[in-house]
Structures are given as structure tokens and as C-alpha cells.
Coordinates of C-alpha atoms in Angstrom, one line a residue:
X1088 CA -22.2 181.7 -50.4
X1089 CA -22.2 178.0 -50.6
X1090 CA -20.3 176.7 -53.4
X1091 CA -23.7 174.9 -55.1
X1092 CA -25.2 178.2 -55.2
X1093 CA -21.9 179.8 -56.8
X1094 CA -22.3 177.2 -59.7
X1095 CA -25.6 177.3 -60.1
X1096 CA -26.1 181.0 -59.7
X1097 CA -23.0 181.5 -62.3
X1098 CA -24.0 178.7 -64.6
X1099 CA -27.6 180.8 -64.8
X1100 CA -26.5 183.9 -65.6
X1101 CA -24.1 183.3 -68.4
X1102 CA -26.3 180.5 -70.2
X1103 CA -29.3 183.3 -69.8
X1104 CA -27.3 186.3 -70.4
X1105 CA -27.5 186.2 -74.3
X1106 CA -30.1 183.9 -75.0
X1107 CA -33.5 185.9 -75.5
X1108 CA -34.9 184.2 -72.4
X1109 CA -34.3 186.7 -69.3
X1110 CA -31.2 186.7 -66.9
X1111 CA -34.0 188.4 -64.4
X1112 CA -36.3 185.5 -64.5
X1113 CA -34.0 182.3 -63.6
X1114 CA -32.1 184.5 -61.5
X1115 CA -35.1 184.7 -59.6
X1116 CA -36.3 181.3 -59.2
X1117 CA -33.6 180.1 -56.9
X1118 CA -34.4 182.5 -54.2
X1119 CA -38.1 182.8 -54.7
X1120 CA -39.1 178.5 -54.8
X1121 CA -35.5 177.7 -52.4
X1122 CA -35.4 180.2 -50.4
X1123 CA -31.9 181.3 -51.3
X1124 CA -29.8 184.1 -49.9
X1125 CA -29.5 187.2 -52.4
X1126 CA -26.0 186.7 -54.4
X1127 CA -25.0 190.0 -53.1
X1128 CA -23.5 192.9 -55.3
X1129 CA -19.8 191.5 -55.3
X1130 CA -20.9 188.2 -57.2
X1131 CA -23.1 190.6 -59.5
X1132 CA -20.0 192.4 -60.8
X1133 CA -17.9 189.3 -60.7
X1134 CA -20.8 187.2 -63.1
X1135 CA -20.9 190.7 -65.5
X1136 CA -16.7 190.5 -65.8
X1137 CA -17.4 187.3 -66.5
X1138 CA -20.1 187.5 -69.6
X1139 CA -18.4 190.3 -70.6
X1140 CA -15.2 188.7 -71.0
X1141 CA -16.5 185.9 -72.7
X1142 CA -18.8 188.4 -76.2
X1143 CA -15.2 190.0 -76.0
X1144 CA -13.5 186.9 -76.8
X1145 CA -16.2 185.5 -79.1
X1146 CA -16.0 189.0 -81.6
X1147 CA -12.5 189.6 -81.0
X1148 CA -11.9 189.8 -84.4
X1149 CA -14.6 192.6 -85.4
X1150 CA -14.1 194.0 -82.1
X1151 CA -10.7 194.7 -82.8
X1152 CA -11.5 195.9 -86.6
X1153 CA -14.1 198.3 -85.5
X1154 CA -12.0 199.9 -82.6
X1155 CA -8.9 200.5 -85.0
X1156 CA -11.3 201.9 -88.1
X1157 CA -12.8 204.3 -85.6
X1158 CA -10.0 205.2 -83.7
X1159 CA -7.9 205.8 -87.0
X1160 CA -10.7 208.2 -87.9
X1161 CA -11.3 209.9 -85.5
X1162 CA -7.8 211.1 -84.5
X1163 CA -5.9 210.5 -87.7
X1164 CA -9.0 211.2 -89.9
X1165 CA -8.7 208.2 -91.8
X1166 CA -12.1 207.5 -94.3
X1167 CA -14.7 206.1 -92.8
X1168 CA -15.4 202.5 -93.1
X1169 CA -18.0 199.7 -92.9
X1170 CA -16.0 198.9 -89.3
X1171 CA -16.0 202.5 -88.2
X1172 CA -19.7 203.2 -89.5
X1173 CA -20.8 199.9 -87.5
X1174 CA -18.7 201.5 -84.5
X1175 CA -20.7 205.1 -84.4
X1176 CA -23.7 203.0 -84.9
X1177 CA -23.2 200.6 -81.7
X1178 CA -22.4 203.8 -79.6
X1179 CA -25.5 205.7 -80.8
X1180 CA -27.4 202.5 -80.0
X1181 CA -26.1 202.3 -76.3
X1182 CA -27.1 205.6 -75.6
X1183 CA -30.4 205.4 -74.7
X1184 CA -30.0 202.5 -72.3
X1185 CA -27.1 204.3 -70.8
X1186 CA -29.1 207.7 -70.2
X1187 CA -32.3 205.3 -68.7
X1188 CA -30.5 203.5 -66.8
X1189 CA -28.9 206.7 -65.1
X1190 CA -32.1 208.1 -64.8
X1191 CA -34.0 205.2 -63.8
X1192 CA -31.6 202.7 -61.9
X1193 CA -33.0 204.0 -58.5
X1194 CA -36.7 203.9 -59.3
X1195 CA -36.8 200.0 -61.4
X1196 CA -34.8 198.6 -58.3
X1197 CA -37.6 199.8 -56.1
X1198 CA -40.8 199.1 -57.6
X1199 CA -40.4 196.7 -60.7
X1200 CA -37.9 194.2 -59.8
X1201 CA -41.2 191.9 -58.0
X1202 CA -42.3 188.5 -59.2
X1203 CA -45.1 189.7 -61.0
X1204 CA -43.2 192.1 -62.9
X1205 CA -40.5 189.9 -64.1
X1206 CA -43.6 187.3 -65.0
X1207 CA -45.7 189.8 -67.0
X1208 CA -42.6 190.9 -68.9
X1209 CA -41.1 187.3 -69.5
X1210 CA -44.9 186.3 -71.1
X1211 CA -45.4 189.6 -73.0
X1212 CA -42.0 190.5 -74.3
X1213 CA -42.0 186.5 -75.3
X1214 CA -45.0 186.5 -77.7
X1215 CA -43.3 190.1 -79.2
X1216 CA -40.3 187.9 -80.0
X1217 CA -42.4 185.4 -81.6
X1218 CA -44.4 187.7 -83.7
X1219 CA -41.6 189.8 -84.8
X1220 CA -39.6 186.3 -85.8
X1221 CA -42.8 185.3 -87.4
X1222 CA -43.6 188.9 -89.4
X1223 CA -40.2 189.9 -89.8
X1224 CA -38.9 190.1 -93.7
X1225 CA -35.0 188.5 -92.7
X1226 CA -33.5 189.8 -95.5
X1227 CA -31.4 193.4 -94.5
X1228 CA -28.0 192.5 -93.0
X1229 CA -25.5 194.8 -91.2
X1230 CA -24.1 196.3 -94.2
X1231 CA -27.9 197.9 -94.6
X1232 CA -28.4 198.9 -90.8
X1233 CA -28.7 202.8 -90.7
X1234 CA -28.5 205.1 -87.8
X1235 CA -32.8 205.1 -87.1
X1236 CA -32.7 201.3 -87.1
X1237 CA -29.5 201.3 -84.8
X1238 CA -31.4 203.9 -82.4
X1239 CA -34.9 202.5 -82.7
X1240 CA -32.6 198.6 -81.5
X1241 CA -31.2 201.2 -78.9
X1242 CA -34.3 202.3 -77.9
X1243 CA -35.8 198.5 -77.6
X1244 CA -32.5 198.0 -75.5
X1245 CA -33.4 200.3 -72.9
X1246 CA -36.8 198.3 -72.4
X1247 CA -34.2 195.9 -71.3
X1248 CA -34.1 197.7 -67.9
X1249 CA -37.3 196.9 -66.7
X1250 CA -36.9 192.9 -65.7
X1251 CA -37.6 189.8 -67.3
X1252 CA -37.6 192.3 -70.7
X1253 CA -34.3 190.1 -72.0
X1254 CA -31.4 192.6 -73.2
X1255 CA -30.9 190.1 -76.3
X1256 CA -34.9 189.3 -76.6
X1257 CA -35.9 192.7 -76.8
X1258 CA -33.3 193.8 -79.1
X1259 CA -33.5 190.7 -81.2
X1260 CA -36.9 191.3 -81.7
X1261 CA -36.1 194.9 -82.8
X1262 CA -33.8 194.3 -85.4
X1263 CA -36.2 191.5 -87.0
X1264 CA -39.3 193.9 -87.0
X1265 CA -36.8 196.2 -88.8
X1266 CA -36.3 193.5 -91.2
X1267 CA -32.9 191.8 -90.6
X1268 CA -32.3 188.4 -91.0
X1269 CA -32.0 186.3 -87.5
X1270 CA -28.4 186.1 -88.0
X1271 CA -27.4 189.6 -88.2
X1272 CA -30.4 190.6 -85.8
X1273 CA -28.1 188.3 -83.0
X1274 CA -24.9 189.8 -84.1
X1275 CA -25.8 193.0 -83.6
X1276 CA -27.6 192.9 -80.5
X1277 CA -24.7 190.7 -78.8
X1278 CA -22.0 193.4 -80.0
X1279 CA -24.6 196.2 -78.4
X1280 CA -23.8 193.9 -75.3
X1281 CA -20.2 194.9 -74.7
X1282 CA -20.6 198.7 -74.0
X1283 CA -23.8 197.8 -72.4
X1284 CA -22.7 195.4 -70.2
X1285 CA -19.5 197.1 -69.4
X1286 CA -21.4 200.5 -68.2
X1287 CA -23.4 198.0 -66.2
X1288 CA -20.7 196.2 -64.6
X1289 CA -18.9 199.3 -63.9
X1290 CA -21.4 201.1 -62.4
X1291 CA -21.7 198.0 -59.7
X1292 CA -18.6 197.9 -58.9
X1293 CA -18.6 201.8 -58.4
X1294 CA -21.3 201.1 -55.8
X1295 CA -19.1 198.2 -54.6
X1296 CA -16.4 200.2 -54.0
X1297 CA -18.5 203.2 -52.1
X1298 CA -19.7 200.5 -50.3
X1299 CA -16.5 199.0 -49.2
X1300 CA -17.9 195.5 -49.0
X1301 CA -15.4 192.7 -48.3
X1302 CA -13.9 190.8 -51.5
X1303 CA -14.2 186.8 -51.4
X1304 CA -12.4 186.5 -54.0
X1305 CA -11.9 182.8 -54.5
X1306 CA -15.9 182.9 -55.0
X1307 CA -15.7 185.3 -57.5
X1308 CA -12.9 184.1 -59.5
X1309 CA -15.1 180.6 -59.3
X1310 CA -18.5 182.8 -60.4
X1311 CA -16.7 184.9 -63.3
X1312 CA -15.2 182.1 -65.2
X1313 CA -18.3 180.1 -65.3
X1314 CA -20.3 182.5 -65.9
X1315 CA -17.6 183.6 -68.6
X1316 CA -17.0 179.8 -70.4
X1317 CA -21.2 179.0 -69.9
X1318 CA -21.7 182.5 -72.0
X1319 CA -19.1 181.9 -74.8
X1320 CA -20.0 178.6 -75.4
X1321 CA -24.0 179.8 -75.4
X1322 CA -23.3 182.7 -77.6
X1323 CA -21.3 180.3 -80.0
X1324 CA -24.0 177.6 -80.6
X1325 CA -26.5 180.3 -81.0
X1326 CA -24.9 181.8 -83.8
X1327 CA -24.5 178.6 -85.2
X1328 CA -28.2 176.9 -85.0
X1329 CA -30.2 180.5 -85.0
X1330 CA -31.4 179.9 -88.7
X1331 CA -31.9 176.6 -88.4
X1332 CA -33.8 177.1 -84.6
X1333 CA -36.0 180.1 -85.9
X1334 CA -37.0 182.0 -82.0
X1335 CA -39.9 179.5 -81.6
X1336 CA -38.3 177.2 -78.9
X1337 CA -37.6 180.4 -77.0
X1338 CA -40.7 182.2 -76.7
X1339 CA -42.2 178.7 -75.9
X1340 CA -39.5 178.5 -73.1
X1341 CA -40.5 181.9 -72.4
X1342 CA -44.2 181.1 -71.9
X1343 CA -43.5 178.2 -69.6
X1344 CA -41.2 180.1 -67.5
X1345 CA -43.6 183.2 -67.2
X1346 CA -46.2 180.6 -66.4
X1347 CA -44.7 179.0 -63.3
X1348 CA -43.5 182.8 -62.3
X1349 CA -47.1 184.2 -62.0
X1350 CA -47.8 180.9 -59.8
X1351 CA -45.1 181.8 -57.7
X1352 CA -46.5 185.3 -57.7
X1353 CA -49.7 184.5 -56.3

């Protein structure tokens, strides 16, 4: 790959990654209006370390609270806490994504991952996210989430496998139909992104290795930390300006980019 096309291509999928705006849908651009060469299933895994690294860094500290609370109870049998409860919660959310994805991983890559797809998903999965911003009551916070609201967000997530859905969008969306306040709605949905992203990322490189392509590693090492810095410092002004944003400049964005994708589809 050419190094403008590492940049770019890196740049895109950690500024898209978290925001609700679909990874699926810039990703595509490049190649569809530039004629660019696919990035290849090396520079796939490389971009996932990448984001992944960088919601790991950003919630370090709950991260870190949750894994201890929930290890210490499940092998010491140490009372539960609101960091173990949120722990249970996030893995009961990621299992319907992870049990889709197995499912469904060979079918979505063959038939769904067009043009039109990704455009008819961007549009209609946009306008959800402004209705549910719009209707949603924003006032439950984590400490109210239960285990049907963490699986109904779960179940929204595994939407997220059909392209141009948005991981973050659709589960963003969920949790403010639910009734949580933007806030906590983006909290959760990015700490549902570590597991999720992880299984993903490891399941690429699983194929990587089966497939025993070669390594450039340099370009890899360039893609992962931009993709890695572009996603903390996206997930960090977020969480800083959600309230004040609100999720209209999004689904407008959304709108606009499903737009120009349906005239690239046709």
C-alpha cells in the first residue's frame, strides 16, 4: 500500500470507529469514487489493535475496576459490586453479536457488504439515531442499567454486523430509546466496544494466520497507531461535547453521506 492510503485509510477508521457515523461507509468511499486497492486483511487487524488499544487506554481506569471486582468474585467469591455487576452486564451484552457474527460472518461478507447496502443502512439507521435522541427520556444512568436493557443494547449491537449499521450508532441509539442520558448511553456502548472489538480483531487475525499472508510490518505499525491516537482522541472529545452536541450533527452527517453513497450506487 502507498503510504497516502495508509494515513488516510487509518486516519478513517479510527475517527469513524466510535463516532455513530459508520466505519463501513468512509471505508468505502476511497475505493468506490478513487478506485483504490482493497486494504487487505493484515491492515484490517492492524487498524482493530489499533482502536482497540486506544477505548483500552481511554477507560483504563473502570476497565481495570470492573476486571478486579469480577475476577475477585468469581474465584474468591467476593460480593458483588456496582464494577462486577457492570462486568456480567457487558459480557451478556456481547453475546449476541459474538454468536451472529459466528453464524453470519460468511453470509454478510457475501451478499450485504454492496454500495447500496451500506447506503440504505447509513440513511435508515441515521434517522433511528435521531429519533431515539429526540424521544429518548435521558435520565437512567449506568447505575440503573439492568440485564434486559444490557441485552436488548446487545441485541441492537449485533445489527452492527450488517454494514453502514454503526457499532456505536446502533447501540447509542438503543440505550437512549431505553431512556439513558447521552452520556451514559456513549459510555456504555464504547466499553461494549472492547470485547467486541477484540473477538473481531481476533478472529481476523485467525484467518490471517490460516492464510499465511506476508507481514509488512512497518505499514502496520504506521496504520495501528493512527488509527489508535485518531480513536482516543475521537472518543475523548466525544465524551466531552456529547451533551452539549445532542446526535443531530451526526444523523445530518449521516444523511449526507448515505446520499452521495446511493449516487455512487447507481
Amino acid at each position: 500500500m502507498e503510504t497516502l492510503h495508509i494515513v488516510l485509510l487509518a486516519l478513517i477508521q479510527g475517527i469513524t470507529e466510535f463516532l455513530p457515523i459508520s466505519s463501513s461507509g468512509h471505508l468505502l468511499l476511497p475505493k468506490a469514487l478513487l478506485g483504490w486497492p482493497d486494504q487487505g486483511l493484515a491492515f484490517d487487524v492492524a487498524v482493530h489493535v489499533g482502536t482497540l488499544t486506544a477505548v483500552v487506554l481511554y477507560f483504563r481506569s473502570s476497565l481495570w475496576q470492573m476486571a478486579r471486582d469480577w475476577s475477585l468474585q468469581l474465584v474468591a467469591r467476593a460480593p458483588a459490586t456496582e464494577d462486577s455487576r457492570l462486568a456480567w452486564l457487558l459480557i451478556l451484552a456481547t453475546l449476541p453479536a459474538a454468536v451472529c457474527g459466528l453464524l453470519f460472518d460468511a453470509v454478510i461478507e457475501a451478499h450485504l457488504r454492496t454500495t447500496l447496502v451500506i447506503a440504505l443502512t447509513t440513511l435508515i439507521f441515521g434517522v433511528a439515531l435521531g429519533w431515539a435522541d429526540w424521544r429518548g427520556g435521558r435520565v437512567r444512568t449506568l447505575a440503573d442499567i439492568t440485564w434486559k436493557a444490557a441485552l436488548l443494547i446487545g441485541l441492537a449491537q449485533a445489527l452492527a454486523l450488517i454494514p453502514g449499521t454503526s457499532r456505536s450508532g446502533i447501540t447509542i441509539t438503543a440505550a437512549l430509546l431505553l431512556g439513558f442520558t447521552r452520556t451514559d448511553s456513549a459510555r456504555f456502548s464504547f466499553l461494549m466496544s472492547v470485547p467486541v472489538i477484540a473477538l473481531s480483531g481476533g478472529y481476523k487475525a485467525l484467518q490471517l494466520v490460516v492464510q499465511q499472508e506476508p507481514a509488512p510490518w512497518l505499514e502496520l505499525l504506521l496504520g495501528a497507531a493512527l488509527a489508535g491516537g485518531s480513536a482516543f482522541v475521537c472518543v475523548h472529545y466525544f465524551m466531552q461535547y456529547i451533551n452539549r452536541l445532542g446526535m443531530l450533527p451526526f444523523v445530518v452527517y449521516r444523511l449526507l453521506l448515505g446520499s452521495v453513497l446511493l449516487l455512487v450506487a447507481f
